[in-house]
Amino acid sequence: MTKLRGTGFAAVNYPTGMHLGGDPTQSLVHATTSGNFVVTMSSVDLGQGLKTILAQIAAEALGVPYDTVIVDTGDTDTGPHCTGTFASRTTHRAGNAVIMAAEEARKVMLEVAAEKLEVGVEDLETDGLGNIHVKGVEDKAISVAETAGAAHFELGRTISGRGIYLKPPSPMDPETGESDPDSTQAHACTVAEVEVDTETGDVQVLAIKSAYEVGQQVNPELVKGQIVGGAWMGIGHALQETTAPYYPAIDHAPRDFQTYQMPGAVDMPEVECEVLEIASRNGPFGAKGVGEMVTNSPIPAIVNAINNALGVRITQIPVTPEVVLRALDEKAAGGG
Amino acid sequence: MASGIVSIKVNGRAEEVVTGAVTTLQDVLRNNLDYTSVKDGCSQGGCGACSVIVDGELRLSCLTPVQEVDGSEVVTLEGLNLSNSITALQQKFIEKYAAQCGFCTPGMMVAITALLDRNANPSRDEIAEALAGNICRCTGYLPIIEAVESIVAEMAGIAGD
C-alpha cells in the first residue's frame, strides 16, 4: 500500500449573474410610524445571510442605524419581483435595488425633516445613529423617529422608495456568438493538497488554500462562511457526489443519504483563504457575487492534485475510488 | 409491536401518548408534543437532524420506535434551554457563525451536548467524529467544530479557576 501526495491548482473567472433575457430584482422601502424602515423583497435568504446584508445596505443608503431596518422577504406572491437566489446574483441585483429604493425614501425623509426644521434639504445630513441635523450644527436636529411621525400624522407624506436593478437582455450575435452574459466578474485561485491511497483508491483532501477576489465585501464574516462551506461542497463534488455515477446510464443512482455520499465533519481539511477587494463598477458599494465561485474553484484543483499525485489524467468527477483505481490500472497497462 | 399507551418524560415533563403499531419517537415528539426542533430530514437515520438524548444516550428519534423507550427520559433541544435565554452553546454558534440555514442546528446542538456530557474535554478529532452522523449542507462544519472547541476551552478555563 502506498499513499501518494499531490498538489493541484485551478483559477477561475466567475460571472456575477446572467442576463436571462432580462433579469430584474425589485425592492420597496418604507418608514413605519416609529421611524423603522421596512425593506420589502421577494429575494430569498437560504441561510447565506442575504437579509443581514440587505439591512446593512439599506441602513448605509438611508443613513439610519442597522438595527432599525427590517427586511421582509416573506412572500414571493405579494412582494416585488426577484428572479431568484442563484447565479451569485442576489447581493448584486437586490443590493442595487435596495440602494435605489433607499435613496428615494431618504430624499422624502430629508424633505420632511427640512420642513420641520425650517431649513433647506441641501443643508441636512444624517448621523447614522437615528438623527438628522443641519450640517455643522449638531443641536439643530430632529430624530428619524420624529420625522417619520411628522410625515404620517402632520404632513401627509409617505417616506418610501421604489428600486429596481435590471440586467437587460443580451441576445447572442448570430455572426460572432457574442453577448453580454453577466454583470461583473469575480476571480479565484485555489490550491488543493491531497493524499491518495493507491490500494483502496481513497482520496483525502489535506488542505484547500484559496485567494478570492470578490469586489467590496459587504460582510466579511458572511463571505468567509460562503468560502468554508463552498470548500466543503467542492470536496463533495470532486470526490463523492453524483446522481448518476455511470452517466449517462442511471444505474446505481443514489436514492438516500446512505448511498448519496457526502464528506462529513471528519473529512474537512484545513481551509485557508485570502480575500482581495477590487470594487466592481456596477455592484452595490462595489460588491460582486461570491456564492457559487467558492464551490467551483476547489473541484478542478482537487482533481489536478490527484493527477499530480498519481501521474494520470483523470478528467471526470466525482473521482471515486473506482475512478482512481481504473486510472491506475490504465496507467499500468501503458495507456495512462 | 402493538398499539397502546406509552409513558415518557420529555424535557422533564411526564407525557402519555397513544401510539400506533409503528410510531417513531420522532413522530411523537414533533407531531404529538410539538417539539419542532426535532427535524424530519430523511426519516432513515441518514442526516442526524432528529437527534435527541434518551436516558443520557444520543439517539436518532426517526429510527426509534416510541414503544422501545417506554418509561425513558427524553431531552430535545427545547429541553437544553428551558429558561428560553441564550445558552452558552448557542452563544458560541452565534459568535462562530456556525448556523446558516439552521435546519441541522438543533441536531448538531443535541449531538454536541451528548458529546460534552460524556467527554468534557474532547480533541478536535473527537469533536469531528462526534458530528459524523449529522449532515450540514451549508457551513462546511469548521465553524461548528470551532464553536465546540471554543466552549470546551471556556469550560476548561472555568474548571481551572
Short mmCIF file of N, CA and C in Angstrom, two decimals, chain A residues 45-49 219 221-222 224-226 228-230 232-233 237 241 255-258 260 262-271, chain B residues 41-42 44-47 95-97 99-102 124-125 127-132 134-143 145-146:
data_model
loop_
_atom_site.label_atom_id
_atom_site.label_comp_id
_atom_site.label_asym_id
_atom_site.label_seq_id
_atom_site.Cartn_x
_atom_site.Cartn_y
_atom_site.Cartn_z
N ASP A 45 -33.48 34.43 1.37
CA ASP A 45 -32.30 34.13 2.18
C ASP A 45 -32.30 32.64 2.48
N LEU A 46 -31.30 31.93 1.91
CA LEU A 46 -31.18 30.49 2.13
C LEU A 46 -30.35 30.16 3.35
N GLY A 47 -29.93 31.19 4.07
CA GLY A 47 -29.01 30.97 5.18
C GLY A 47 -27.66 31.61 4.89
N GLN A 48 -27.49 32.10 3.68
CA GLN A 48 -26.22 32.74 3.32
C GLN A 48 -26.09 34.13 3.94
N GLY A 49 -27.22 34.68 4.44
CA GLY A 49 -27.15 35.95 5.14
C GLY A 49 -27.66 37.13 4.34
N ASN A 219 -20.08 41.99 4.01
CA ASN A 219 -19.97 41.43 5.36
C ASN A 219 -18.91 40.33 5.35
N GLU A 221 -17.56 38.32 7.48
CA GLU A 221 -17.83 37.04 8.15
C GLU A 221 -18.73 36.16 7.28
N LEU A 222 -19.69 36.79 6.61
CA LEU A 222 -20.59 36.00 5.76
C LEU A 222 -19.86 35.53 4.49
N LYS A 224 -16.71 34.74 4.47
CA LYS A 224 -15.93 33.59 4.97
C LYS A 224 -16.82 32.35 5.11
N GLY A 225 -18.04 32.56 5.56
CA GLY A 225 -18.98 31.43 5.67
C GLY A 225 -19.23 30.77 4.33
N GLN A 226 -19.36 31.60 3.28
CA GLN A 226 -19.54 31.05 1.94
C GLN A 226 -18.30 30.27 1.51
N VAL A 228 -15.85 28.76 3.31
CA VAL A 228 -15.62 27.48 4.00
C VAL A 228 -16.67 26.46 3.59
N GLY A 229 -17.93 26.90 3.53
CA GLY A 229 -18.99 26.00 3.08
C GLY A 229 -18.75 25.56 1.64
N GLY A 230 -18.30 26.50 0.81
CA GLY A 230 -18.03 26.19 -0.59
C GLY A 230 -16.90 25.19 -0.75
N TRP A 232 -16.17 22.81 1.32
CA TRP A 232 -16.77 21.50 1.62
C TRP A 232 -17.58 20.98 0.44
N MET A 233 -18.40 21.85 -0.15
CA MET A 233 -19.21 21.42 -1.30
C MET A 233 -18.31 21.00 -2.46
N HIS A 237 -18.29 17.45 -4.46
CA HIS A 237 -18.46 17.28 -5.91
C HIS A 237 -17.23 16.61 -6.53
N GLU A 241 -20.01 13.23 -4.73
CA GLU A 241 -21.43 13.45 -5.02
C GLU A 241 -21.76 13.34 -6.50
N ARG A 255 -30.29 6.96 -3.83
CA ARG A 255 -31.68 7.31 -3.52
C ARG A 255 -31.85 7.89 -2.12
N ASP A 256 -30.80 7.88 -1.33
CA ASP A 256 -30.93 8.38 0.04
C ASP A 256 -29.53 8.75 0.55
N PHE A 257 -29.47 9.21 1.80
CA PHE A 257 -28.19 9.68 2.34
C PHE A 257 -27.22 8.53 2.63
N GLN A 258 -27.72 7.29 2.63
CA GLN A 258 -26.79 6.18 2.79
C GLN A 258 -26.00 5.95 1.49
N TYR A 260 -26.11 8.38 -1.28
CA TYR A 260 -25.61 9.66 -1.81
C TYR A 260 -24.55 10.14 -0.83
N MET A 262 -21.57 12.08 0.94
CA MET A 262 -21.04 13.45 1.08
C MET A 262 -19.92 13.42 2.11
N PRO A 263 -19.00 14.38 2.03
CA PRO A 263 -17.98 14.44 3.08
C PRO A 263 -18.61 14.79 4.42
N GLY A 264 -18.06 14.26 5.47
CA GLY A 264 -18.54 14.58 6.81
C GLY A 264 -17.58 15.51 7.52
N ALA A 265 -17.89 15.78 8.79
CA ALA A 265 -17.03 16.68 9.57
C ALA A 265 -15.60 16.16 9.62
N VAL A 266 -15.43 14.83 9.66
CA VAL A 266 -14.08 14.26 9.77
C VAL A 266 -13.27 14.42 8.48
N ASP A 267 -13.95 14.69 7.38
CA ASP A 267 -13.25 14.80 6.09
C ASP A 267 -12.79 16.22 5.80
N MET A 268 -13.13 17.18 6.67
CA MET A 268 -12.80 18.57 6.36
C MET A 268 -11.34 18.87 6.65
N PRO A 269 -10.64 19.35 5.64
CA PRO A 269 -9.24 19.72 5.83
C PRO A 269 -9.15 21.16 6.36
N GLU A 270 -7.94 21.58 6.50
CA GLU A 270 -7.65 22.97 6.77
C GLU A 270 -8.14 23.81 5.56
N VAL A 271 -8.83 24.91 5.82
CA VAL A 271 -9.27 25.81 4.74
C VAL A 271 -8.67 27.19 5.02
N GLY B 41 -35.55 15.20 8.63
CA GLY B 41 -34.67 15.41 7.47
C GLY B 41 -34.78 14.31 6.45
N CYS B 42 -34.60 13.06 6.87
CA CYS B 42 -34.57 11.96 5.90
C CYS B 42 -35.41 10.78 6.34
N GLN B 44 -34.62 8.25 7.83
CA GLN B 44 -33.92 6.96 7.64
C GLN B 44 -32.64 6.87 8.44
N GLY B 45 -32.40 7.79 9.34
CA GLY B 45 -31.16 7.73 10.12
C GLY B 45 -29.94 8.20 9.36
N GLY B 46 -30.14 8.94 8.29
CA GLY B 46 -29.00 9.35 7.46
C GLY B 46 -28.51 10.75 7.68
N CYS B 47 -29.24 11.59 8.43
CA CYS B 47 -28.86 13.01 8.47
C CYS B 47 -28.63 13.57 9.87
N GLU B 95 -21.35 33.42 17.72
CA GLU B 95 -20.03 34.05 17.56
C GLU B 95 -19.25 33.45 16.39
N LYS B 96 -19.39 32.15 16.17
CA LYS B 96 -18.60 31.47 15.13
C LYS B 96 -19.37 31.34 13.81
N TYR B 97 -20.55 31.92 13.73
CA TYR B 97 -21.39 31.81 12.51
C TYR B 97 -21.58 30.33 12.15
N ALA B 99 -24.25 28.53 12.17
CA ALA B 99 -25.52 28.17 11.54
C ALA B 99 -25.72 29.04 10.31
N GLN B 100 -26.16 28.42 9.23
CA GLN B 100 -26.57 29.22 8.07
C GLN B 100 -28.08 29.01 7.87
N CYS B 101 -28.48 27.97 7.17
CA CYS B 101 -29.93 27.78 7.00
C CYS B 101 -30.58 27.34 8.30
N GLY B 102 -29.83 26.66 9.17
CA GLY B 102 -30.31 26.33 10.50
C GLY B 102 -31.01 24.99 10.63
N ARG B 124 -10.04 17.95 18.81
CA ARG B 124 -10.68 18.34 17.54
C ARG B 124 -11.17 17.11 16.77
N ASP B 125 -10.35 16.06 16.75
CA ASP B 125 -10.75 14.83 16.05
C ASP B 125 -11.97 14.20 16.71
N ILE B 127 -14.27 15.75 18.36
CA ILE B 127 -15.43 16.59 18.04
C ILE B 127 -15.96 16.24 16.65
N ALA B 128 -15.03 16.18 15.67
CA ALA B 128 -15.45 15.86 14.30
C ALA B 128 -16.10 14.49 14.25
N GLU B 129 -15.51 13.53 14.96
CA GLU B 129 -16.06 12.16 14.98
C GLU B 129 -17.47 12.16 15.58
N ALA B 130 -17.68 12.97 16.61
CA ALA B 130 -18.99 13.02 17.27
C ALA B 130 -20.05 13.62 16.36
N LEU B 131 -19.63 14.40 15.37
CA LEU B 131 -20.58 15.02 14.44
C LEU B 131 -20.73 14.22 13.15
N ALA B 132 -20.12 13.01 13.14
CA ALA B 132 -20.10 12.23 11.90
C ALA B 132 -21.51 11.84 11.43
N ASN B 134 -24.17 13.74 11.66
CA ASN B 134 -25.01 14.92 11.42
C ASN B 134 -24.57 15.61 10.14
N ILE B 135 -25.47 15.71 9.18
CA ILE B 135 -25.13 16.37 7.92
C ILE B 135 -25.42 17.87 8.04
N CYS B 136 -24.45 18.68 7.63
CA CYS B 136 -24.66 20.11 7.44
C CYS B 136 -24.34 20.41 5.98
N ARG B 137 -25.25 21.04 5.28
CA ARG B 137 -25.07 21.26 3.85
C ARG B 137 -24.57 22.68 3.56
N CYS B 138 -24.44 23.51 4.61
CA CYS B 138 -24.08 24.92 4.38
C CYS B 138 -22.68 25.30 4.85
N THR B 139 -22.35 24.96 6.09
CA THR B 139 -21.23 25.63 6.75
C THR B 139 -19.86 25.03 6.47
N GLY B 140 -19.82 23.78 5.97
CA GLY B 140 -18.52 23.12 5.85
C GLY B 140 -17.98 22.65 7.19
N TYR B 141 -18.82 22.60 8.21
CA TYR B 141 -18.52 22.02 9.53
C TYR B 141 -17.49 22.79 10.35
N LEU B 142 -16.54 23.45 9.71
CA LEU B 142 -15.45 24.04 10.51
C LEU B 142 -15.96 25.05 11.53
N PRO B 143 -16.93 25.92 11.18
CA PRO B 143 -17.43 26.85 12.20
C PRO B 143 -18.10 26.13 13.38
N ILE B 145 -17.28 23.04 14.47
CA ILE B 145 -16.19 22.47 15.25
C ILE B 145 -15.52 23.57 16.10
N GLU B 146 -15.35 24.73 15.49
CA GLU B 146 -14.74 25.84 16.24
C GLU B 146 -15.63 26.30 17.39
#
